[in-house]
XYZ file of C-alpha atoms in Angstrom:
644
model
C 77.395 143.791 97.918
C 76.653 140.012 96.566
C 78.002 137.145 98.808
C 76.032 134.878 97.079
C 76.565 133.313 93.533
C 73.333 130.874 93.509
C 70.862 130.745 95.281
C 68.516 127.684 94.608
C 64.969 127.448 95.853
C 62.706 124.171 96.342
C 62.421 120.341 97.187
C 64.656 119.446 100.090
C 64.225 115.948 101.524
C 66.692 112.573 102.677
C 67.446 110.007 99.842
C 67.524 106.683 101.287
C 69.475 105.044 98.812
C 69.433 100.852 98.413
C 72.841 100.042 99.406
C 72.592 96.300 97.588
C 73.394 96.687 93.857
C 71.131 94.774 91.711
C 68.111 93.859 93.461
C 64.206 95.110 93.753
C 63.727 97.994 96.044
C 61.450 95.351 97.894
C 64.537 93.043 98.653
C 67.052 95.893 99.786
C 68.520 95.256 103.146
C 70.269 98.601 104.349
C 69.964 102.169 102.935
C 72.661 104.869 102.644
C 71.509 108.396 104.360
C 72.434 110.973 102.021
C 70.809 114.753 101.823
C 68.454 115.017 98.204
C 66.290 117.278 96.372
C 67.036 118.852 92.843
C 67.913 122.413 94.206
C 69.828 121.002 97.342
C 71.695 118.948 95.071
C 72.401 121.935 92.873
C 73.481 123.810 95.562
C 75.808 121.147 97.081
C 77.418 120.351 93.557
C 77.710 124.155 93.071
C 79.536 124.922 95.903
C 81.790 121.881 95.538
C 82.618 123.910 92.560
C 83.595 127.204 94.431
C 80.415 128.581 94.051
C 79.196 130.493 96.911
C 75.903 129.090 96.996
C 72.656 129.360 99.194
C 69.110 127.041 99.536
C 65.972 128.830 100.143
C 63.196 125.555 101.457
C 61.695 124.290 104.395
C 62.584 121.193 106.431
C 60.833 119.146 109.653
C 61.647 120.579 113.284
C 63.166 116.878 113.374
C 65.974 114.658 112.850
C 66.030 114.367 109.225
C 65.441 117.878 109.341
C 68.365 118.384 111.377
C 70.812 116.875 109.584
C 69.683 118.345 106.008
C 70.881 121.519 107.872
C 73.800 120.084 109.331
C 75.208 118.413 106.188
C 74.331 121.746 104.081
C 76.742 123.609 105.961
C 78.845 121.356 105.709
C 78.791 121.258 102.262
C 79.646 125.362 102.464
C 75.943 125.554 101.683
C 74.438 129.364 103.192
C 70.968 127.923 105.034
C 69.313 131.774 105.912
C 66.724 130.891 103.423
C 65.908 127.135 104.559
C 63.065 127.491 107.379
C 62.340 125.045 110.278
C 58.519 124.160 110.142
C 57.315 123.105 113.257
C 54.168 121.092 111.506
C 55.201 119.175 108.873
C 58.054 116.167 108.341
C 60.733 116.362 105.928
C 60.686 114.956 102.736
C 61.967 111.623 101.893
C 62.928 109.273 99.098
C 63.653 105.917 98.884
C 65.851 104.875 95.491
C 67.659 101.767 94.181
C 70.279 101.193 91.167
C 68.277 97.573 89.707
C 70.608 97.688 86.390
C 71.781 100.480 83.423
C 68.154 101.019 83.217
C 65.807 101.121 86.258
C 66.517 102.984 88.783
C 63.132 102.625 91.378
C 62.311 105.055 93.810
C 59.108 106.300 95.751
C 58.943 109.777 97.203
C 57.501 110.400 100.629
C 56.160 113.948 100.222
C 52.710 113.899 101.701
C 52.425 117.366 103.220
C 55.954 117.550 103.382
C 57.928 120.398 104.783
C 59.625 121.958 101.359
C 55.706 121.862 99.612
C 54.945 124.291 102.729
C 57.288 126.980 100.944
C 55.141 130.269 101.004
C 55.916 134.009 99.875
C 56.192 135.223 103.335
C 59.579 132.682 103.384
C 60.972 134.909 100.423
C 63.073 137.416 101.377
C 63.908 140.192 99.186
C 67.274 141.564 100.694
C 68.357 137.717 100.635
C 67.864 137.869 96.563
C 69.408 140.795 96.616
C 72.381 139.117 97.892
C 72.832 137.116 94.967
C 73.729 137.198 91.477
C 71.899 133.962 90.140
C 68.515 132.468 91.332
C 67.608 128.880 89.731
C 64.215 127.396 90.320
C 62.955 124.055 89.589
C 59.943 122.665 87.572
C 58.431 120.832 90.881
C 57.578 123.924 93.251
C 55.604 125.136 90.404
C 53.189 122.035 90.517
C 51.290 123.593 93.850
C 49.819 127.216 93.819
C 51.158 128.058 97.437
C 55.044 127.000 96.374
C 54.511 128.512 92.649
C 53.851 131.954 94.592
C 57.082 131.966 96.523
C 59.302 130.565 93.218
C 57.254 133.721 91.106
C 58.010 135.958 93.964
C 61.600 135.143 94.048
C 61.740 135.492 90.374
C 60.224 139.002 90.578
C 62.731 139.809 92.864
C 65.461 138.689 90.886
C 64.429 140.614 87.932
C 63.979 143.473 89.752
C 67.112 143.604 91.115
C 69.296 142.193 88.312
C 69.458 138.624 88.811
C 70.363 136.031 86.796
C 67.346 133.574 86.453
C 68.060 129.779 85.334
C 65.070 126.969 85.676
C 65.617 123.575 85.960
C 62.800 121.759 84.171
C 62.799 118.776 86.586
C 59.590 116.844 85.875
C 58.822 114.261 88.040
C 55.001 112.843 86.716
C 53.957 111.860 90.235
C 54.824 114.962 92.383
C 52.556 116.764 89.338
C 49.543 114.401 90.233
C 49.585 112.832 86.941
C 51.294 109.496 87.681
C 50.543 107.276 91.001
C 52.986 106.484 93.897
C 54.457 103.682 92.257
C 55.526 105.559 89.337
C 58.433 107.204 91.121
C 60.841 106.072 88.427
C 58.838 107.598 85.374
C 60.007 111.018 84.001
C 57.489 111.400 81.381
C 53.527 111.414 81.206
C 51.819 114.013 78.859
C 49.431 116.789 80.469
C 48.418 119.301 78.861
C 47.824 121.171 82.539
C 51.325 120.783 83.142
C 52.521 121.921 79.479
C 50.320 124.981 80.225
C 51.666 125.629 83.527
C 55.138 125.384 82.213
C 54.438 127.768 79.689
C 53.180 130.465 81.642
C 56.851 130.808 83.174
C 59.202 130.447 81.179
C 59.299 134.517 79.889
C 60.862 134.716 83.627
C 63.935 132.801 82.646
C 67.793 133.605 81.107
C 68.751 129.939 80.830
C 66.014 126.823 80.878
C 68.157 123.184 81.000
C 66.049 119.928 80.899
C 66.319 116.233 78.866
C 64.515 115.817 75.539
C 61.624 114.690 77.949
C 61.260 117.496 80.087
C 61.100 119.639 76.802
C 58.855 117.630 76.039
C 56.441 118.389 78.745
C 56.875 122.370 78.555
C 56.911 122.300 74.700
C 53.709 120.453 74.507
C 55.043 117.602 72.141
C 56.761 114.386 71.850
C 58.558 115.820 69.109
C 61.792 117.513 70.652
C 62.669 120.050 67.800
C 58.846 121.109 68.150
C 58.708 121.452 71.723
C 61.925 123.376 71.741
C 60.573 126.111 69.284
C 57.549 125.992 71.150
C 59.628 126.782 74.142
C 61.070 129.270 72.181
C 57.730 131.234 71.394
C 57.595 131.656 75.557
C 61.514 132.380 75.912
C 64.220 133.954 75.173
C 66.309 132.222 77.453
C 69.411 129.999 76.360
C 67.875 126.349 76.079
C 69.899 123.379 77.012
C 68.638 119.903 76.301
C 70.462 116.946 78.033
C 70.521 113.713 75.701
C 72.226 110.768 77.829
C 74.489 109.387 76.005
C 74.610 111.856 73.639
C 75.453 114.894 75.972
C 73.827 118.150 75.319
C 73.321 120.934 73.356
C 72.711 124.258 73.649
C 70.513 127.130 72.025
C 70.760 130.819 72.191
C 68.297 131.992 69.169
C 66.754 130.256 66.834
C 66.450 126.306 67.122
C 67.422 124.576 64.136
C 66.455 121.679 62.343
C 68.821 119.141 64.086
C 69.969 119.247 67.474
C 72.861 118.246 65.926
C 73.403 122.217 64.837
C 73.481 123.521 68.880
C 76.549 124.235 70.717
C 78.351 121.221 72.261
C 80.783 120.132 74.831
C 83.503 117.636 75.314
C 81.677 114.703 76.246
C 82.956 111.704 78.400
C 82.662 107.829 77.655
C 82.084 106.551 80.957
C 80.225 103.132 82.187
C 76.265 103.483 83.138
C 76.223 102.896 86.379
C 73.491 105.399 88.238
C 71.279 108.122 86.389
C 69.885 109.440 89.403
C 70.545 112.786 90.195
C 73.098 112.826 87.511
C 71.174 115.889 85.896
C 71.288 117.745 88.831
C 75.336 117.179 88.708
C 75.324 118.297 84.864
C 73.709 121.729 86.206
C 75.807 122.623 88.852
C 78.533 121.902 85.923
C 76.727 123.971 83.486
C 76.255 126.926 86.657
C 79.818 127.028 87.199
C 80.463 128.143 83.526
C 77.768 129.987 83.005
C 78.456 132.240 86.125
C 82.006 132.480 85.496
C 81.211 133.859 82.038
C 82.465 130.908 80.176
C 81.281 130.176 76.523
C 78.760 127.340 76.376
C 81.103 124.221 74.916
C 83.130 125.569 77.952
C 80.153 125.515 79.956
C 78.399 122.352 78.785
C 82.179 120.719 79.115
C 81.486 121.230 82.763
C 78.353 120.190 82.980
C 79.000 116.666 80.414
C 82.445 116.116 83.126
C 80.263 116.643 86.423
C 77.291 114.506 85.363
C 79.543 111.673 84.132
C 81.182 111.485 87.623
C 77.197 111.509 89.156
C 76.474 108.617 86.522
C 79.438 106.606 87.709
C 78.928 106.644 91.628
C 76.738 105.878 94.265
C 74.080 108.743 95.647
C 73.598 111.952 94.191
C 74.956 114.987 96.300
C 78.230 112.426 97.694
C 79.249 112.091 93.875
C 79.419 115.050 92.923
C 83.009 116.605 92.313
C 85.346 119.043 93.767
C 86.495 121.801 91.646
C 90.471 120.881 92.242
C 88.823 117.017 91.270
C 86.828 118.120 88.086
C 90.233 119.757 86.901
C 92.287 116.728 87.800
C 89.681 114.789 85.368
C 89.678 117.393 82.747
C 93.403 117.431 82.247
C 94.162 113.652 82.805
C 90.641 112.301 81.025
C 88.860 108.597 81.451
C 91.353 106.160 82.092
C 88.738 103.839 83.364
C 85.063 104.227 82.824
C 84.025 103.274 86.017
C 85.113 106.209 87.380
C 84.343 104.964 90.753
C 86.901 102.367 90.870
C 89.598 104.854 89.132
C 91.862 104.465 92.667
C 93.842 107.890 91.854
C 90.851 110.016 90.523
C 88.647 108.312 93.942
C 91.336 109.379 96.046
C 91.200 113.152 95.039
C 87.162 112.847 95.308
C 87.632 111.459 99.047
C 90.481 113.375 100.183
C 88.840 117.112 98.803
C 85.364 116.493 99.688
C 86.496 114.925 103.069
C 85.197 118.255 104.738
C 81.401 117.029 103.526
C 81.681 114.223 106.407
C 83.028 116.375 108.588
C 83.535 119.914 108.860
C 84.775 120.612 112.108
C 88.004 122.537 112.211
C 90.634 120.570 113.022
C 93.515 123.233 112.282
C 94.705 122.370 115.803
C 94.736 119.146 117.314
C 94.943 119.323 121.037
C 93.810 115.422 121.740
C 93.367 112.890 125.091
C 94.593 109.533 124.529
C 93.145 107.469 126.903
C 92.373 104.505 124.571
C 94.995 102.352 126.820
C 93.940 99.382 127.601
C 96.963 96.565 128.325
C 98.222 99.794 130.444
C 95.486 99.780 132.282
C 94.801 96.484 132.858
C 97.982 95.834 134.597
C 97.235 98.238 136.709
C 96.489 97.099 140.676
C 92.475 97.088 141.465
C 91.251 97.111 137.827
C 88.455 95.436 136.888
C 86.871 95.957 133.240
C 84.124 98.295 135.495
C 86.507 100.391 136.673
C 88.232 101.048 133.574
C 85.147 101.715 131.915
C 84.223 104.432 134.608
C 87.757 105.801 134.440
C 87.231 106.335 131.231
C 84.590 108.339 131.721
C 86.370 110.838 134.224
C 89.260 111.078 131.421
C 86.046 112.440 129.107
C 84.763 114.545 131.798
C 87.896 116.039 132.348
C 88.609 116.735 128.024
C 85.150 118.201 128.111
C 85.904 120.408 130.802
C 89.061 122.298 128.977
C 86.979 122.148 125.814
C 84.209 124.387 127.291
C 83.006 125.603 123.700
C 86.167 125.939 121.913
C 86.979 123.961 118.636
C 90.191 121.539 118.291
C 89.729 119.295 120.947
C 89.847 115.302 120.935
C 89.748 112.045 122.223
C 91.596 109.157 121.639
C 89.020 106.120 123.478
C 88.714 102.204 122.975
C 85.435 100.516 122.323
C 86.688 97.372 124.420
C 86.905 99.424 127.454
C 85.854 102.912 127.075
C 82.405 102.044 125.220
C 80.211 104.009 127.457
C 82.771 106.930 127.477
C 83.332 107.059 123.312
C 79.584 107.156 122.705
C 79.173 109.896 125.049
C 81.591 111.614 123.333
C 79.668 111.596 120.058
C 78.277 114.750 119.044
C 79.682 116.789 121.331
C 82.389 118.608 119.061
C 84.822 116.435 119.789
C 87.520 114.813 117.180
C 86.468 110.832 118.179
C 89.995 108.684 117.046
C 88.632 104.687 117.620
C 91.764 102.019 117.756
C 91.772 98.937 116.049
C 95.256 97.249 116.868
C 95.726 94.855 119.549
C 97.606 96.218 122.210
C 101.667 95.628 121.940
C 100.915 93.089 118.751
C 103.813 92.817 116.097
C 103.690 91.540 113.502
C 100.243 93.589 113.723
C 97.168 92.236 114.632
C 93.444 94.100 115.129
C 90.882 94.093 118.146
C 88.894 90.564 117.408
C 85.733 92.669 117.146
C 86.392 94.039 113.992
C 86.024 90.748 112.320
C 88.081 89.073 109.547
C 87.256 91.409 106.999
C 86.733 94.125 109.174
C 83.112 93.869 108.300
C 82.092 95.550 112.218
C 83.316 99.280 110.598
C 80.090 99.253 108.886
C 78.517 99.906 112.112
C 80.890 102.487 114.157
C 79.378 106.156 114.383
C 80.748 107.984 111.079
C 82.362 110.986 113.157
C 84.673 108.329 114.515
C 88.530 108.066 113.106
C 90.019 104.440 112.840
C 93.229 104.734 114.224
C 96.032 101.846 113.890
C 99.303 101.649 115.829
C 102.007 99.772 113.768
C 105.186 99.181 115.422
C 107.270 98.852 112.140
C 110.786 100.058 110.876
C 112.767 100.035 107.783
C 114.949 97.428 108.696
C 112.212 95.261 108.933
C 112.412 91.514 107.159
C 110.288 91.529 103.802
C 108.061 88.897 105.350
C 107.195 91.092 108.279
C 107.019 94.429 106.734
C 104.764 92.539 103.661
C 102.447 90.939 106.585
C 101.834 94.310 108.792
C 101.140 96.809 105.114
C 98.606 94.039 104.201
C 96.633 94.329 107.686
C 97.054 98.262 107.679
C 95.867 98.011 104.314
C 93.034 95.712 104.855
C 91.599 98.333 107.369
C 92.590 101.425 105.341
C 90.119 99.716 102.668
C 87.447 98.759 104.833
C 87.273 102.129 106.435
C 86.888 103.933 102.745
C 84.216 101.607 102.102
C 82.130 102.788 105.280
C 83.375 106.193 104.857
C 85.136 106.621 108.000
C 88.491 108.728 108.492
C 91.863 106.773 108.620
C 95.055 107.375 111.263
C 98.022 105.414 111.088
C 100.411 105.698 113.924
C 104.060 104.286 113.206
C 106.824 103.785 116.365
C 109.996 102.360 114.921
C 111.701 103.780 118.185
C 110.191 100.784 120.315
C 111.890 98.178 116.965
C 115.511 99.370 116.651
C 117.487 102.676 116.080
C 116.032 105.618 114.937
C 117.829 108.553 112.373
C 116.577 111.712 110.855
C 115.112 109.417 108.066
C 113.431 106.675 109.224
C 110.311 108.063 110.082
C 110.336 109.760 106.384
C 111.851 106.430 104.590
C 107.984 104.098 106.270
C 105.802 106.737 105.220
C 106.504 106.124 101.702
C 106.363 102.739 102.012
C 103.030 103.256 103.508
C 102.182 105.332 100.417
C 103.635 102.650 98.423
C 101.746 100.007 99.484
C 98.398 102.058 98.305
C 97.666 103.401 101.864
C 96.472 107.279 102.389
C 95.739 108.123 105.701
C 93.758 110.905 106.199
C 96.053 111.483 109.610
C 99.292 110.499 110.556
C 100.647 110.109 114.517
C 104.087 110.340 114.908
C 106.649 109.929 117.401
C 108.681 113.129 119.014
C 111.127 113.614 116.120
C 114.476 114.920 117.393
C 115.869 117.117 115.098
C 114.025 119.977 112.512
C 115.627 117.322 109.575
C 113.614 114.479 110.501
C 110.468 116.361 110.492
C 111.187 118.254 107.058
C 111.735 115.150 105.415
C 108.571 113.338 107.436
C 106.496 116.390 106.142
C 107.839 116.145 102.344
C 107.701 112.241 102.156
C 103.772 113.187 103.300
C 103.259 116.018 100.578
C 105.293 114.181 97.794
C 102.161 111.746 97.751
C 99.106 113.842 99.230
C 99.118 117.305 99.230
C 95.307 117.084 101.352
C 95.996 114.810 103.881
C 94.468 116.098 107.453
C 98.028 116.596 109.193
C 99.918 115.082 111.892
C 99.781 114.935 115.520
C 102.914 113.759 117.777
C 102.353 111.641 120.588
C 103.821 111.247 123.956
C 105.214 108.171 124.895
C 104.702 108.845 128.453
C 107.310 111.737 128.430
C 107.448 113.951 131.295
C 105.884 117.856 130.180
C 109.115 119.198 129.794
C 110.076 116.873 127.703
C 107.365 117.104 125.831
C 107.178 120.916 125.999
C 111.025 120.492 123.969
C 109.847 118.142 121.111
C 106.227 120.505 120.745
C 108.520 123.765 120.104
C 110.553 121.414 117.172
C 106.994 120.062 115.960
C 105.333 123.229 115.729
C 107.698 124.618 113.134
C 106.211 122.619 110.792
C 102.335 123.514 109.508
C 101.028 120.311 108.936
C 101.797 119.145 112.366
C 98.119 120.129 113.779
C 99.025 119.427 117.847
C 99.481 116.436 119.856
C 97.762 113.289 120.711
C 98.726 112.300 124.208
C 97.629 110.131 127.210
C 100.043 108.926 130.023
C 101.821 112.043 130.538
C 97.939 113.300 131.567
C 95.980 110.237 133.325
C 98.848 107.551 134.529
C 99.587 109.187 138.265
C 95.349 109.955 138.299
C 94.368 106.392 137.189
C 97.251 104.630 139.670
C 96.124 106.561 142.567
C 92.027 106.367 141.565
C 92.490 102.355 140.852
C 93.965 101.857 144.475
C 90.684 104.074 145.779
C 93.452 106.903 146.949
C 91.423 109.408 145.704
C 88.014 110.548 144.310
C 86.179 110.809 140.908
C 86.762 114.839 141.202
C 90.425 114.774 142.319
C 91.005 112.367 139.199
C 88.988 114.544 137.198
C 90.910 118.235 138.123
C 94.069 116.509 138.195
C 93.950 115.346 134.651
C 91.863 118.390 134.093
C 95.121 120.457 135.291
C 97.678 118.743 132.853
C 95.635 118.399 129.817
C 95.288 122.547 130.385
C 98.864 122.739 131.217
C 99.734 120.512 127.651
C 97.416 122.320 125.446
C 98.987 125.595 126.862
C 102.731 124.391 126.002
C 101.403 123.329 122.179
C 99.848 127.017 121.832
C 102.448 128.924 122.999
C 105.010 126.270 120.823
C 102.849 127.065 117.450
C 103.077 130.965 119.069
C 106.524 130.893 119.241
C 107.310 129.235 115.875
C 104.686 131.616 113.959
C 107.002 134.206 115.530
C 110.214 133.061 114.623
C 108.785 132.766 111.097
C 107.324 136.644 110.762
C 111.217 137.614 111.829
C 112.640 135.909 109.224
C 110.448 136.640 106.773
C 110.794 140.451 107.979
């Protein structure tokens, strides 16, 4: 039985990319974090693809380690092959975008974790679970990493395999270019050309630039290196040319590169080559394992890499499958892809489970991120809301246990010490921004102007904006409260962080079955896309269709909804849960009075203890969670009988 499609076996390190566009590596400021290494990114763009794909490497028994783990399964990434060494760091890279043409970088890979690879971390019934293994040119620089790549290869002959190389020469990590030569991809060596040589009988396909032919063929001469490739290979040869795009070569090589197999190729705007050939072969993989003829193949390939050289980091760029067929059919209508608004919004909203892959199918969320309600409350000080806020966490981590779908809703003003508790503990982290009661709508002062202060929240947190707001609305005041939402929507794409926008027109004037339906697309309208919505109790089954199909006429991914309380009694809210739940993309509820009000009165006036507060709230957020299961229950239920 094969689980596996790819499995991909080598370098595995952090890039620190320069986050300043433009400048020396020297001069740059900040980094972005983002996991690197040819075969990791191969395997990340691969199973962005639908690939079912798998990393055999090592990395540190530390943080960086950690998270290269961490984000791999998140990517959908199998990590039984990556091993934890207990000795050595993880790899790392730091990399800048200067212009079109120089693209710095230095790698850190002293004794790094990845060049520990040995044969004893190559496991032959994990080959066997595959149908492809690809190796790359850089674990065959070292004798104790070429033994586990030949190994692997062995393995995958003998058991069938598919067997792809990707040429990757890097001069420096080959000893034949210093430190500060991080950028250069081409030195001669005849030790290297020889090395090269020697393996390339193991391979069915062998994909590198005119360079890196260059450096296995033995000349600067491309259509001589290629036959000389050729002599050692029967394998299908595919040489990347930039600009160009690529060509491919099953027998013989011919006189002109201009004579081998193309693909559609894509005019797009220069903006960063790095790792762009690793997104070309996770194109190319996705063709040739699907059996697809090589201009179909190298079609793939030409799309993915174009989207790598038009973005920011290598791994984060790379496309979705539904995204590299929304490209395909629509083409370039801008060439800097990364500012195409529609084709960036099917990148974010399909690769959002890459930032984070908890499952959020049900939403069962505390909202204590109150803080005017609070505040007015008798004996509060700002210390005893902050330690309030912490029994409210206790008390959410107490019905989590270890189950998945839980959440907080909790204010940085107030609840700092509480929300960055909270972080890593499995929780779904909503953040809000709006200044309590404000209409027209204004944010928290701490955000800043531009909302510059996103840049440093924790990524797992969700911005979350309350907009009191309904259609009858003046133009003046609906134009002024969509250009603040919109303003923080923006901001929070550019630091990557996860958008819910809460709407009340209840609390503005009356309320039918389309009102809710009739601001949600003028939300949409106004170029906002949460990846969330929170909604009020809708009365009737009609106002939630149409809230879910004004949703889904304009983004078929978005995260869901979740209905919130308004300080409704339980059986109240047990009655609006069992119309919500009908509906799939209402995930649960997000709700705070009905659980903490009576526990934060009595605990503010010292009438009773931290653990009374705590069970109390710990009792209805158990009862509430209950009431949404057993809603969903009842509506899957009703839905089986009619389908029956």
């Amino acid at each position: 039985m094969k689980d596996l499609d790819v499995i991909t076996i080598g370098r595995a390190g952090v890039d620190l990319y320069g986050a300043q566009i433009g400048g020396r590596l020297e001069d740059m400021g900040s980094f972005e974090k983002y996991i690197g290494g040819s075969p990791t990114n191969i395997a990340c763009g691969t199973a962005r693809l639908g690939l079912k794909t798998a990393l055999i490497s090592r990395v540190g028994d530390e943080h960086m380690g950690r998270f290269i783990l961490e984000q791999l399964a998140r990517e959908g990434v199998c990590t039984d092959g990556v091993t934890t060494d207990p000795e050595r760091l993880t790899a790392l890279v730091l990399l800048g975008i200067r212009d079109q043409e120089q693209f710095p970088l230095i790698f850190y890979r002293e004794n790094c974790a990845d060049m520990a690879l040995c044969e004893d971390d190559i496991d032959e019934a994990f080959i066997q679970r595959a149908r492809a293994v690809v190796a790359t040119g850089t674990h065959l620089s070292h004798p104790r990493t070429e033994a586990a790549v030949l190994k692997a290869l062995d393995l995958a002959r003998k058991h069938g395999l598919r067997v792809a190389l990707d040429i990757d020469y890097r001069p420096n990590l080959w000893g034949v270019a210093g430190h500060g030569d991080g950028e250069s991809r081409f030195v001669e060596s005849r030790a290297v050309t020889e090395k090269l040589l020697a393996s390339l009988h193991h391979f069915d396909l062998i994909v590198g630039t005119e360079e890196e032919f260059h450096i296995a063929g033995g000349s600067t001469d491309t259509i001589t290196a290629l036959r000389r490739v050729r002599e050692n290979s029967k394998a299908t040869l595919v040489c990347k040319r930039g600009a160009l795009g690529a060509v491919a070569f099953e027998g013989d090589v011919p006189d002109s590169l201009d004579d081998g197999q193309t693909g559609e190729g894509f005019p797009i705007e220069v903006f960063n080559v790095l790792g762009a050939g690793d997104g070309f072969f996770s194109g190319l993989l996705k063709g040739w394992m699907d059996d697809a003829d090589w201009p179909t193949a190298l079609k793939y390939a030409n799309a993915c890499g174009a989207f790598a050289v038009s973005r920011h980091g290598c791994t984060p760029a790379y496309p979705s499958l539904e995204e590299l067929e929304f490209f395909l059919k629509r083409g370039v209508v801008r060439k800097d892809l990364r500012n195409d608004g529609a084709l960036e919004q099917v990148h974010w909203a399909t690769t959002r489970h890459t930032r984070n892959s908890h499952d959020w199918s049900t939403m069962r969320v505390f909202a204590f991120d109150h803080r005017l309600q609070l505040e007015e409350m008798p004996g509060y000080t700002p210390e005893k809301g902050a330690a309030f806020k912490e029994l409210c966490l206790d008390a959410t981590l107490a019905v989590k246990g270890d189950k998945p779908g839980y959440g907080i809703l909790c204010d940085n003003r107030i609840g700092r010490s509480a929300l960055h508790r909270a972080s890593g503990t499995g929780l779904w982290i909503g953040r809000p921004t709006e200044w309590p009661g404000s209409r027209p709508l204004t944010l928290e002062p701490e955000l800043g102007p531009d909302c510059g202060a996103l840049q440093a929240w924790a990524r797992e947190n969700v911005i979350k904006v309350l907009c009191f707001c309904h259609p009858q609305d003046n133009a003046e005041t609906r134009a002024a409260q969509e250009a603040t939402v919109k303003r923080l929507f923006e901001a929070g794409r550019r630091s990557n962080l996860e958008f819910l926008l809460e709407i009340i027109p209840s609390k503005v004037g009356p309320v039918d079955d389309d009102t809710t339906a009739i601001l949600i697309r003028q939300f949409y309208a106004a170029g906002i896309y949460p990846d969330w919505w929170k909604l009020e109790p809708l009365k009737t089954d009609a106002a939630w269709s149409r809230a879910v199909s004004a949703i889904e006429e304009h983004d078929r991914h978005t995260r869901g909804i979740v209905v919130l309380g308004l300080d409704a009694p339980e059986a109240e809210l047990a009655e609006s849960f069992e119309v919500a739940a009908r509906h799939d993309l209402v995930k649960g509820f997000a709700v705070g009075r009905t659980i903490f009000a009576d526990a934060a009165r009595a605990w503010m006036s010292d009438k009773i203890t931290d653990a009374d507060a705590v069970a109390q709230m710990t009792d209805r957020f158990t009862r509430l969670c209950a009431v949404w299961d057993t809603a969903r229950t009842n509506a899957t239920v009703h839905r089986l009988g009619e389908d029956a």
